[in-house]
Tab-separated table of C-alpha atoms in Angstrom:
chain	number	residue	atom	x	y	z
A	223	UNK	CA	-158.372	143.356	-21.675
A	224	UNK	CA	-160.192	145.319	-24.336
A	225	UNK	CA	-160.079	143.594	-27.614
A	226	UNK	CA	-160.857	146.997	-29.480
A	227	UNK	CA	-157.513	148.931	-29.814
A	228	UNK	CA	-157.659	152.958	-28.989
A	229	UNK	CA	-156.930	155.549	-31.561
A	230	UNK	CA	-153.614	155.783	-30.111
A	231	UNK	CA	-152.515	152.314	-30.498
A	232	UNK	CA	-154.134	152.357	-34.390
A	233	UNK	CA	-151.941	155.106	-35.008
A	234	UNK	CA	-148.642	153.780	-33.434
A	235	UNK	CA	-149.455	150.291	-35.275
A	236	UNK	CA	-149.899	152.361	-38.402
A	237	UNK	CA	-146.476	153.850	-37.662
A	238	UNK	CA	-144.794	150.499	-37.350
A	239	UNK	CA	-146.488	149.560	-40.817
A	240	UNK	CA	-144.814	152.570	-42.813
A	241	UNK	CA	-141.701	151.623	-41.127
A	242	UNK	CA	-142.035	148.411	-42.014
A	243	UNK	CA	-142.954	148.852	-45.660
A	244	UNK	CA	-140.339	151.811	-46.145
A	245	UNK	CA	-137.290	150.305	-44.050
A	246	UNK	CA	-137.518	146.325	-43.991
A	247	UNK	CA	-139.643	145.606	-46.980
A	248	UNK	CA	-137.014	146.720	-49.514
A	249	UNK	CA	-134.250	145.042	-47.792
A	250	UNK	CA	-135.171	142.101	-46.247
A	251	UNK	CA	-134.480	139.425	-48.656
A	252	UNK	CA	-131.105	140.942	-49.115
A	253	UNK	CA	-130.279	140.999	-45.660
A	254	UNK	CA	-131.458	137.543	-45.337
A	255	UNK	CA	-129.250	136.132	-48.511
A	256	UNK	CA	-126.226	137.996	-47.799
A	257	UNK	CA	-126.560	137.806	-43.587
A	258	UNK	CA	-126.609	141.352	-43.222
A	259	UNK	CA	-126.809	142.952	-39.724
A	260	UNK	CA	-128.972	146.150	-40.626
A	261	UNK	CA	-127.671	148.505	-37.994
A	262	UNK	CA	-128.724	151.567	-39.773
A	263	UNK	CA	-132.366	150.327	-39.838
A	264	UNK	CA	-132.157	149.681	-36.320
A	265	UNK	CA	-130.918	153.089	-35.829
A	266	UNK	CA	-133.665	154.224	-37.763
A	267	UNK	CA	-136.077	152.347	-35.288
A	268	UNK	CA	-134.719	154.128	-32.596
A	269	UNK	CA	-135.503	157.515	-33.925
A	270	UNK	CA	-138.932	156.174	-33.637
A	271	UNK	CA	-139.039	155.013	-30.330
A	272	UNK	CA	-138.994	151.405	-31.396
A	273	UNK	CA	-135.886	150.370	-29.593
A	274	UNK	CA	-137.022	151.112	-26.098
A	275	UNK	CA	-140.888	150.529	-26.138
A	276	UNK	CA	-141.336	149.418	-22.987
A	277	UNK	CA	-137.988	150.981	-21.294
A	278	UNK	CA	-138.674	153.442	-18.712
A	279	UNK	CA	-139.181	157.100	-19.706
A	280	UNK	CA	-135.891	158.240	-17.438
A	281	UNK	CA	-133.807	156.287	-20.065
A	282	UNK	CA	-135.139	157.572	-22.984
A	283	UNK	CA	-137.834	154.866	-23.304
A	284	UNK	CA	-141.674	155.274	-24.340
A	285	UNK	CA	-142.725	153.211	-21.240
A	286	UNK	CA	-145.484	151.887	-23.000
A	287	UNK	CA	-147.296	148.818	-22.142
A	288	UNK	CA	-146.163	145.485	-23.403
A	289	UNK	CA	-149.674	145.025	-25.506
A	290	UNK	CA	-148.923	148.343	-27.259
A	291	UNK	CA	-144.920	146.483	-28.170
A	292	UNK	CA	-146.815	143.606	-29.992
A	293	UNK	CA	-148.576	146.010	-32.016
A	294	UNK	CA	-145.217	147.141	-33.181
A	295	UNK	CA	-143.701	143.825	-33.426
A	296	UNK	CA	-146.344	142.184	-35.490
A	297	UNK	CA	-146.629	144.866	-38.278
A	298	UNK	CA	-143.073	144.414	-38.508
A	299	UNK	CA	-142.295	140.872	-38.513
A	300	UNK	CA	-145.175	140.351	-41.108
A	301	UNK	CA	-142.222	141.386	-43.689
A	302	UNK	CA	-138.941	140.465	-41.809
A	303	UNK	CA	-139.209	138.095	-38.496
A	304	UNK	CA	-135.518	137.805	-38.472
A	305	UNK	CA	-134.770	141.729	-37.953
A	306	UNK	CA	-137.860	142.290	-35.900
A	307	UNK	CA	-136.880	139.510	-33.305
A	308	UNK	CA	-133.400	140.976	-32.623
A	309	UNK	CA	-135.026	144.183	-32.342
A	310	UNK	CA	-137.309	142.495	-29.590
A	311	UNK	CA	-134.199	141.275	-27.867
A	312	UNK	CA	-132.768	144.792	-27.900
A	313	UNK	CA	-135.615	145.820	-26.347
A	314	UNK	CA	-135.646	143.421	-23.405
A	315	UNK	CA	-131.943	144.162	-22.838
A	316	UNK	CA	-132.889	148.039	-22.769
A	317	UNK	CA	-135.536	147.297	-20.463
A	318	UNK	CA	-133.507	145.322	-17.963
A	319	UNK	CA	-130.548	147.719	-17.800
A	320	UNK	CA	-133.814	150.757	-17.269
A	321	UNK	CA	-135.277	148.525	-14.855
A	322	UNK	CA	-131.964	147.200	-12.544
A	323	UNK	CA	-129.342	149.123	-13.644
A	324	UNK	CA	-127.707	151.484	-10.550
A	325	UNK	CA	-128.113	155.333	-11.478
A	326	UNK	CA	-124.490	155.944	-13.416
A	327	UNK	CA	-125.185	152.896	-15.539
A	328	UNK	CA	-128.384	153.766	-16.388
A	329	UNK	CA	-127.331	157.158	-17.271
A	330	UNK	CA	-124.091	155.904	-19.282
A	331	UNK	CA	-125.944	153.299	-21.169
A	332	UNK	CA	-129.755	153.908	-21.084
A	333	UNK	CA	-129.987	156.676	-23.911
A	334	UNK	CA	-127.693	155.192	-26.227
A	335	UNK	CA	-129.450	152.180	-26.108
A	336	UNK	CA	-132.818	153.572	-26.157
A	337	UNK	CA	-131.987	155.552	-29.028
A	338	UNK	CA	-130.490	152.864	-31.233
A	339	UNK	CA	-126.987	154.359	-31.108
A	340	UNK	CA	-125.857	151.355	-28.940
A	341	UNK	CA	-127.439	147.766	-29.449
A	342	UNK	CA	-127.637	145.124	-26.909
A	343	UNK	CA	-127.537	141.092	-26.668
A	344	UNK	CA	-128.900	139.005	-23.900
A	345	UNK	CA	-126.391	136.715	-22.567
A	346	UNK	CA	-128.098	133.283	-20.763
A	347	UNK	CA	-127.512	130.179	-23.198
A	348	UNK	CA	-124.511	128.313	-22.262
A	349	UNK	CA	-123.156	125.095	-24.148
A	350	UNK	CA	-124.229	122.793	-21.363
A	351	UNK	CA	-127.403	124.857	-20.481
A	352	UNK	CA	-130.123	125.518	-22.613
A	353	UNK	CA	-133.346	124.596	-21.212
A	354	UNK	CA	-131.848	124.160	-17.783
A	355	UNK	CA	-131.044	127.899	-17.416
A	356	UNK	CA	-130.538	127.484	-13.736
A	357	UNK	CA	-127.485	125.435	-14.115
A	358	UNK	CA	-125.440	127.645	-16.261
A	359	UNK	CA	-121.515	127.611	-15.480
A	360	UNK	CA	-120.184	130.978	-16.422
A	361	UNK	CA	-118.703	132.369	-12.970
A	362	UNK	CA	-118.236	135.920	-11.827
A	363	UNK	CA	-115.712	136.069	-8.631
A	364	UNK	CA	-115.770	139.755	-6.621
A	365	UNK	CA	-112.430	141.342	-6.352
A	366	UNK	CA	-112.233	144.698	-4.830
A	367	UNK	CA	-114.363	146.873	-7.188
A	368	UNK	CA	-114.984	144.361	-9.851
A	369	UNK	CA	-116.291	141.220	-10.665
A	370	UNK	CA	-114.198	138.729	-13.062
A	371	UNK	CA	-115.880	136.586	-15.651
A	372	UNK	CA	-115.116	133.511	-16.865
A	373	UNK	CA	-116.987	131.123	-18.874
A	374	UNK	CA	-118.733	130.889	-22.429
A	375	UNK	CA	-122.343	131.511	-23.753
A	376	UNK	CA	-123.839	129.756	-26.487
A	377	UNK	CA	-126.718	130.752	-29.560
A	378	UNK	CA	-126.067	134.895	-28.735
A	379	UNK	CA	-128.523	136.982	-31.103
A	380	UNK	CA	-126.169	139.828	-32.301
A	381	UNK	CA	-122.934	138.508	-30.659
A	382	UNK	CA	-119.847	140.276	-32.132
A	383	UNK	CA	-122.227	143.145	-33.512
A	384	UNK	CA	-123.443	144.376	-30.605
A	385	UNK	CA	-122.087	147.134	-27.818
A	386	UNK	CA	-123.404	146.104	-24.575
A	387	UNK	CA	-123.790	142.252	-23.273
A	388	UNK	CA	-126.392	141.833	-20.657
A	389	UNK	CA	-124.689	138.451	-18.786
A	390	UNK	CA	-126.396	136.227	-16.089
A	391	UNK	CA	-123.084	134.605	-14.261
A	392	UNK	CA	-122.883	132.648	-10.910
A	393	UNK	CA	-121.496	134.532	-8.187
A	394	UNK	CA	-122.786	131.868	-5.363
A	395	UNK	CA	-123.904	128.459	-5.252
A	396	UNK	CA	-125.420	125.848	-7.136
A	397	UNK	CA	-128.970	126.483	-8.361
A	398	UNK	CA	-131.130	129.744	-9.704
A	399	UNK	CA	-130.216	131.289	-6.476
A	400	UNK	CA	-126.664	131.568	-7.086
A	401	UNK	CA	-127.097	133.481	-10.365
A	402	UNK	CA	-126.466	137.296	-10.870
A	403	UNK	CA	-126.714	139.513	-13.501
A	404	UNK	CA	-124.145	142.368	-15.001
A	405	UNK	CA	-124.378	144.955	-17.873
A	406	UNK	CA	-120.916	144.371	-19.993
A	407	UNK	CA	-119.511	146.440	-22.374
A	408	UNK	CA	-119.153	143.779	-25.229
A	409	UNK	CA	-115.499	145.185	-26.346
A	410	UNK	CA	-113.926	144.403	-22.869
A	411	UNK	CA	-110.797	143.195	-22.338
A	412	UNK	CA	-111.157	138.854	-22.547
A	413	UNK	CA	-114.157	138.854	-24.469
A	414	UNK	CA	-113.847	136.548	-27.119
A	415	UNK	CA	-116.274	135.909	-30.247
A	416	UNK	CA	-116.766	132.871	-32.360
A	417	UNK	CA	-117.689	131.928	-35.733
A	418	UNK	CA	-120.959	133.228	-36.755
A	419	UNK	CA	-123.421	130.294	-37.030
A	420	UNK	CA	-124.333	129.316	-40.182
A	421	UNK	CA	-128.424	129.214	-39.550
A	422	UNK	CA	-131.640	127.793	-41.241
A	423	UNK	CA	-132.826	131.311	-40.941
A	424	UNK	CA	-132.861	134.477	-38.750
A	425	UNK	CA	-129.594	135.489	-41.477
A	426	UNK	CA	-130.244	138.996	-40.829
A	427	UNK	CA	-128.965	138.588	-37.190
A	428	UNK	CA	-125.655	137.077	-36.426
A	429	UNK	CA	-125.309	134.560	-33.886
A	430	UNK	CA	-122.239	133.669	-32.021
A	431	UNK	CA	-120.613	131.573	-28.931
A	432	UNK	CA	-118.990	133.974	-26.758
A	433	UNK	CA	-116.453	133.412	-24.292
A	434	UNK	CA	-115.350	135.190	-21.038
A	435	UNK	CA	-111.900	134.810	-19.949
A	436	UNK	CA	-110.777	136.894	-16.680
A	437	UNK	CA	-113.133	139.574	-17.877
A	438	UNK	CA	-113.200	142.374	-15.170
A	439	UNK	CA	-116.617	144.102	-14.805
A	440	UNK	CA	-117.651	146.826	-12.417
A	441	UNK	CA	-119.356	145.698	-9.663
A	442	UNK	CA	-121.566	149.164	-10.128
A	443	UNK	CA	-122.528	147.230	-13.781
A	444	UNK	CA	-124.903	144.542	-11.545
A	445	UNK	CA	-128.093	144.571	-12.815
A	446	UNK	CA	-130.235	144.200	-9.689
A	447	UNK	CA	-128.920	142.695	-6.071
A	448	UNK	CA	-126.667	139.702	-6.166
A	449	UNK	CA	-128.396	136.394	-6.709
A	450	UNK	CA	-131.265	137.991	-8.296
A	451	UNK	CA	-130.089	137.334	-11.968
A	452	UNK	CA	-132.445	134.201	-12.145
A	453	UNK	CA	-135.503	136.006	-11.181
A	454	UNK	CA	-134.457	138.915	-13.868
A	455	UNK	CA	-133.696	136.517	-16.641
A	456	UNK	CA	-137.263	135.045	-16.073
A	457	UNK	CA	-138.987	137.901	-15.756
A	458	UNK	CA	-136.975	139.213	-19.014
A	459	UNK	CA	-137.954	135.700	-20.736
A	460	UNK	CA	-141.866	136.135	-19.798
A	461	UNK	CA	-141.663	139.131	-21.834
A	462	UNK	CA	-139.537	137.741	-24.491
A	463	UNK	CA	-141.952	134.723	-24.930
A	464	UNK	CA	-144.754	137.222	-25.951
A	465	UNK	CA	-142.298	138.909	-28.100
A	466	UNK	CA	-141.324	136.169	-30.009
A	467	UNK	CA	-145.033	134.671	-30.093
A	468	UNK	CA	-145.870	138.018	-31.738
A	469	UNK	CA	-143.329	137.411	-34.255
A	470	UNK	CA	-144.877	134.475	-35.451
A	471	UNK	CA	-148.111	136.116	-35.410
A	472	UNK	CA	-146.724	138.790	-37.494
A	473	UNK	CA	-145.179	136.466	-40.217
A	474	UNK	CA	-148.161	134.373	-40.168
A	475	UNK	CA	-150.055	137.676	-41.220
A	476	UNK	CA	-147.510	138.009	-43.872
A	477	UNK	CA	-147.937	134.817	-45.197
A	478	UNK	CA	-151.968	134.664	-45.127
A	479	UNK	CA	-151.653	137.935	-47.097
A	480	UNK	CA	-149.403	136.438	-49.465
A	481	UNK	CA	-151.852	133.533	-49.886
A	482	UNK	CA	-154.735	135.307	-50.247
A	483	UNK	CA	-153.212	137.500	-53.140
A	484	UNK	CA	-152.009	134.533	-54.768
A	485	UNK	CA	-155.240	132.560	-54.832
A	486	UNK	CA	-157.067	135.647	-56.357
A	487	UNK	CA	-154.258	135.881	-59.124
A	488	UNK	CA	-153.361	132.488	-60.051
A	489	UNK	CA	-155.668	130.207	-62.373
A	490	UNK	CA	-155.490	126.386	-63.044
A	491	UNK	CA	-157.967	124.686	-64.970
A	492	UNK	CA	-159.518	127.869	-66.068
A	493	UNK	CA	-160.437	128.971	-62.331
A	494	UNK	CA	-158.683	130.974	-60.184
A	495	UNK	CA	-157.535	128.953	-57.207
A	496	UNK	CA	-160.010	131.336	-55.166
A	497	UNK	CA	-162.687	129.584	-56.482
A	498	UNK	CA	-161.324	126.048	-54.811
A	499	UNK	CA	-163.074	125.001	-51.851
A	500	UNK	CA	-160.313	123.177	-50.781
A	501	UNK	CA	-158.460	125.762	-50.649
A	502	UNK	CA	-161.171	128.426	-49.401
A	503	UNK	CA	-161.153	125.874	-46.030
A	504	UNK	CA	-157.493	126.110	-45.703
A	505	UNK	CA	-157.411	129.671	-45.982
A	506	UNK	CA	-160.337	129.967	-43.537
A	507	UNK	CA	-158.421	127.827	-41.375
A	508	UNK	CA	-155.315	129.860	-41.224
A	509	UNK	CA	-157.237	133.156	-40.510
A	510	UNK	CA	-159.038	131.322	-37.591
A	511	UNK	CA	-155.777	129.764	-35.983
A	512	UNK	CA	-153.999	133.412	-36.688
A	513	UNK	CA	-156.511	135.081	-34.649
A	514	UNK	CA	-156.704	132.628	-32.027
A	515	UNK	CA	-153.181	133.124	-31.852
A	516	UNK	CA	-153.146	136.893	-32.032
A	517	UNK	CA	-155.371	137.081	-28.734
A	518	UNK	CA	-153.980	134.508	-27.218
A	519	UNK	CA	-150.736	136.744	-27.192
A	520	UNK	CA	-152.591	139.790	-26.525
A	521	UNK	CA	-153.783	138.616	-23.412
A	522	UNK	CA	-150.840	137.231	-22.107
A	523	UNK	CA	-149.529	140.728	-22.605
A	524	UNK	CA	-152.317	142.287	-21.275
A	525	UNK	CA	-151.889	139.700	-17.894
A	526	UNK	CA	-148.356	140.863	-17.765
A	527	UNK	CA	-149.068	144.478	-17.786
A	528	UNK	CA	-151.368	144.090	-15.142
A	529	UNK	CA	-149.093	141.943	-12.708
A	530	UNK	CA	-151.135	139.055	-12.716
A	531	UNK	CA	-149.876	136.414	-11.013
A	532	UNK	CA	-150.148	133.954	-13.414
A	533	UNK	CA	-148.616	135.961	-16.144
A	534	UNK	CA	-146.010	133.394	-16.682
A	535	UNK	CA	-148.358	130.665	-17.091
A	536	UNK	CA	-150.299	132.622	-19.785
A	537	UNK	CA	-146.955	133.955	-21.324
A	538	UNK	CA	-146.023	130.245	-21.715
A	539	UNK	CA	-149.307	129.007	-23.209
A	540	UNK	CA	-149.262	132.020	-25.637
A	541	UNK	CA	-145.449	131.490	-26.821
A	542	UNK	CA	-146.206	127.508	-27.203
A	543	UNK	CA	-149.609	128.236	-29.404
A	544	UNK	CA	-148.703	131.305	-31.303
A	545	UNK	CA	-145.162	129.975	-32.647
A	546	UNK	CA	-147.061	126.452	-33.344
A	547	UNK	CA	-149.459	128.289	-35.243
A	548	UNK	CA	-147.561	130.832	-36.756
A	549	UNK	CA	-145.044	128.454	-38.115
A	550	UNK	CA	-147.839	126.078	-39.785
A	551	UNK	CA	-149.512	129.017	-41.152
A	552	UNK	CA	-146.328	129.641	-42.920
A	553	UNK	CA	-146.219	126.017	-44.330
A	554	UNK	CA	-149.961	126.160	-45.460
A	555	UNK	CA	-149.117	129.722	-47.437
A	556	UNK	CA	-145.933	128.154	-48.777
A	557	UNK	CA	-148.252	124.869	-50.085
A	558	UNK	CA	-150.637	127.280	-51.514
A	559	UNK	CA	-148.317	128.820	-53.869
A	560	UNK	CA	-146.965	125.070	-54.845
A	561	UNK	CA	-143.211	125.321	-56.600
A	562	UNK	CA	-143.435	129.439	-56.600
A	563	UNK	CA	-143.519	128.970	-52.583
A	564	UNK	CA	-140.074	126.989	-52.782
A	565	UNK	CA	-138.479	129.923	-54.354
A	566	UNK	CA	-136.388	132.879	-53.007
A	567	UNK	CA	-138.407	135.276	-55.401
A	568	UNK	CA	-141.442	134.683	-53.115
A	569	UNK	CA	-141.325	135.599	-49.645
A	570	UNK	CA	-142.924	132.376	-48.371
A	571	UNK	CA	-139.627	130.036	-47.851
A	572	UNK	CA	-138.229	132.838	-45.787
A	573	UNK	CA	-141.079	133.149	-43.604
A	574	UNK	CA	-141.025	129.107	-42.950
A	575	UNK	CA	-137.267	129.208	-42.502
A	576	UNK	CA	-137.487	132.019	-39.917
A	577	UNK	CA	-140.582	131.271	-37.670
A	578	UNK	CA	-139.148	127.423	-37.400
A	579	UNK	CA	-136.819	128.628	-34.621
A	580	UNK	CA	-139.563	130.516	-32.622
A	581	UNK	CA	-140.534	127.010	-31.428
A	582	UNK	CA	-137.032	126.171	-29.867
A	583	UNK	CA	-136.020	129.912	-28.189
A	584	UNK	CA	-136.820	131.578	-25.303
A	585	UNK	CA	-137.522	128.059	-23.788
A	586	UNK	CA	-138.852	125.592	-26.324
A	587	UNK	CA	-142.107	124.236	-26.705
A	588	UNK	CA	-141.876	121.526	-24.666
A	589	UNK	CA	-140.813	123.383	-21.855
A	590	UNK	CA	-143.685	125.722	-22.151
A	591	UNK	CA	-145.762	122.578	-21.712
A	592	UNK	CA	-143.821	121.371	-18.733
A	593	UNK	CA	-144.480	125.135	-16.812
A	594	UNK	CA	-147.952	124.987	-17.690
A	595	UNK	CA	-148.656	121.432	-16.647
A	596	UNK	CA	-146.548	122.162	-13.501
A	597	UNK	CA	-148.888	125.255	-12.427
A	598	UNK	CA	-151.903	122.970	-13.230
A	599	UNK	CA	-150.847	120.063	-11.073
A	600	UNK	CA	-148.344	121.206	-8.746
A	601	UNK	CA	-149.611	124.654	-7.560
A	602	UNK	CA	-153.394	124.193	-8.187
A	603	UNK	CA	-153.851	126.716	-10.863
A	604	UNK	CA	-157.146	127.595	-12.145
A	605	UNK	CA	-157.017	128.476	-15.903
A	606	UNK	CA	-160.264	130.518	-16.564
């Protein structure tokens, strides 16, 4: 792991920063307040390659390392964690199609997803299967050249607004080994979408339950081999945990920057807030925790890029630490703003709302602790 970014990586981060300032910053508050899913913004991200950062080049992706993806997502999340988080989900689904899709599927959907012309959702969670994803009940029964899907998914980001669904469904017996993955066109007959969930945050991306009733999917739309779906899902979640940790780091950086500006401008008792030692100490701790979270996320990304056998453990640790620290930094920045931090005229309340869910999704932080502890106690992992 090289702690210094290359000139190319710095240029890539600058391109993301320019996109965030030009496209996200003027619109993030309105998208949040009005619940707008900004397809045009995603299309413009696609023009820059940001819809397929680590997807394979043969489908139009950039084929870059996961570390480079963190640079992009951090810059965007500093302005708009909600919109950025959906972009990370789309990147994951696009990567799955590029890595495990059969040639015809890759040719038909890959370039459309990579360009942002079409968008994808990831469908794993069910009403009765959240943390225990291996117990999912959505079924896919073979019928000639098709599979027939029946079941329901919950908390699907982009549901009803996207064009392709990466669906995990049970083709075999109980447990993870009976799960397969499918790429399902979102307008297929038999798919219905529930009401748009009213959420605390993440309001620029729709979240809906999805029901599958006798949905016919060509067998050629299976990703990987039959029974590999849970493995594919878990590989996706390793990267997803880095992504969501990065979104927390980005939001924390945005919050820290806002707090620093406010402390320099705001006066109380005849002095700038920046002159009060208690607030100086708070700001110093925020910065320290932010740097620690960033480096942990980047270390996990490097582990994943290198194919290290302990990459999953590091992804879990990074996700837990970065999302906890990111949320706390946003809360601290809001506290520094006092009453103004509670107003929608300032970005702090939106950053707080958007980062809260990061501690829950992509595996709750309690599950992240289970993963790490299991590696240490049952498998004898040595964390050094």
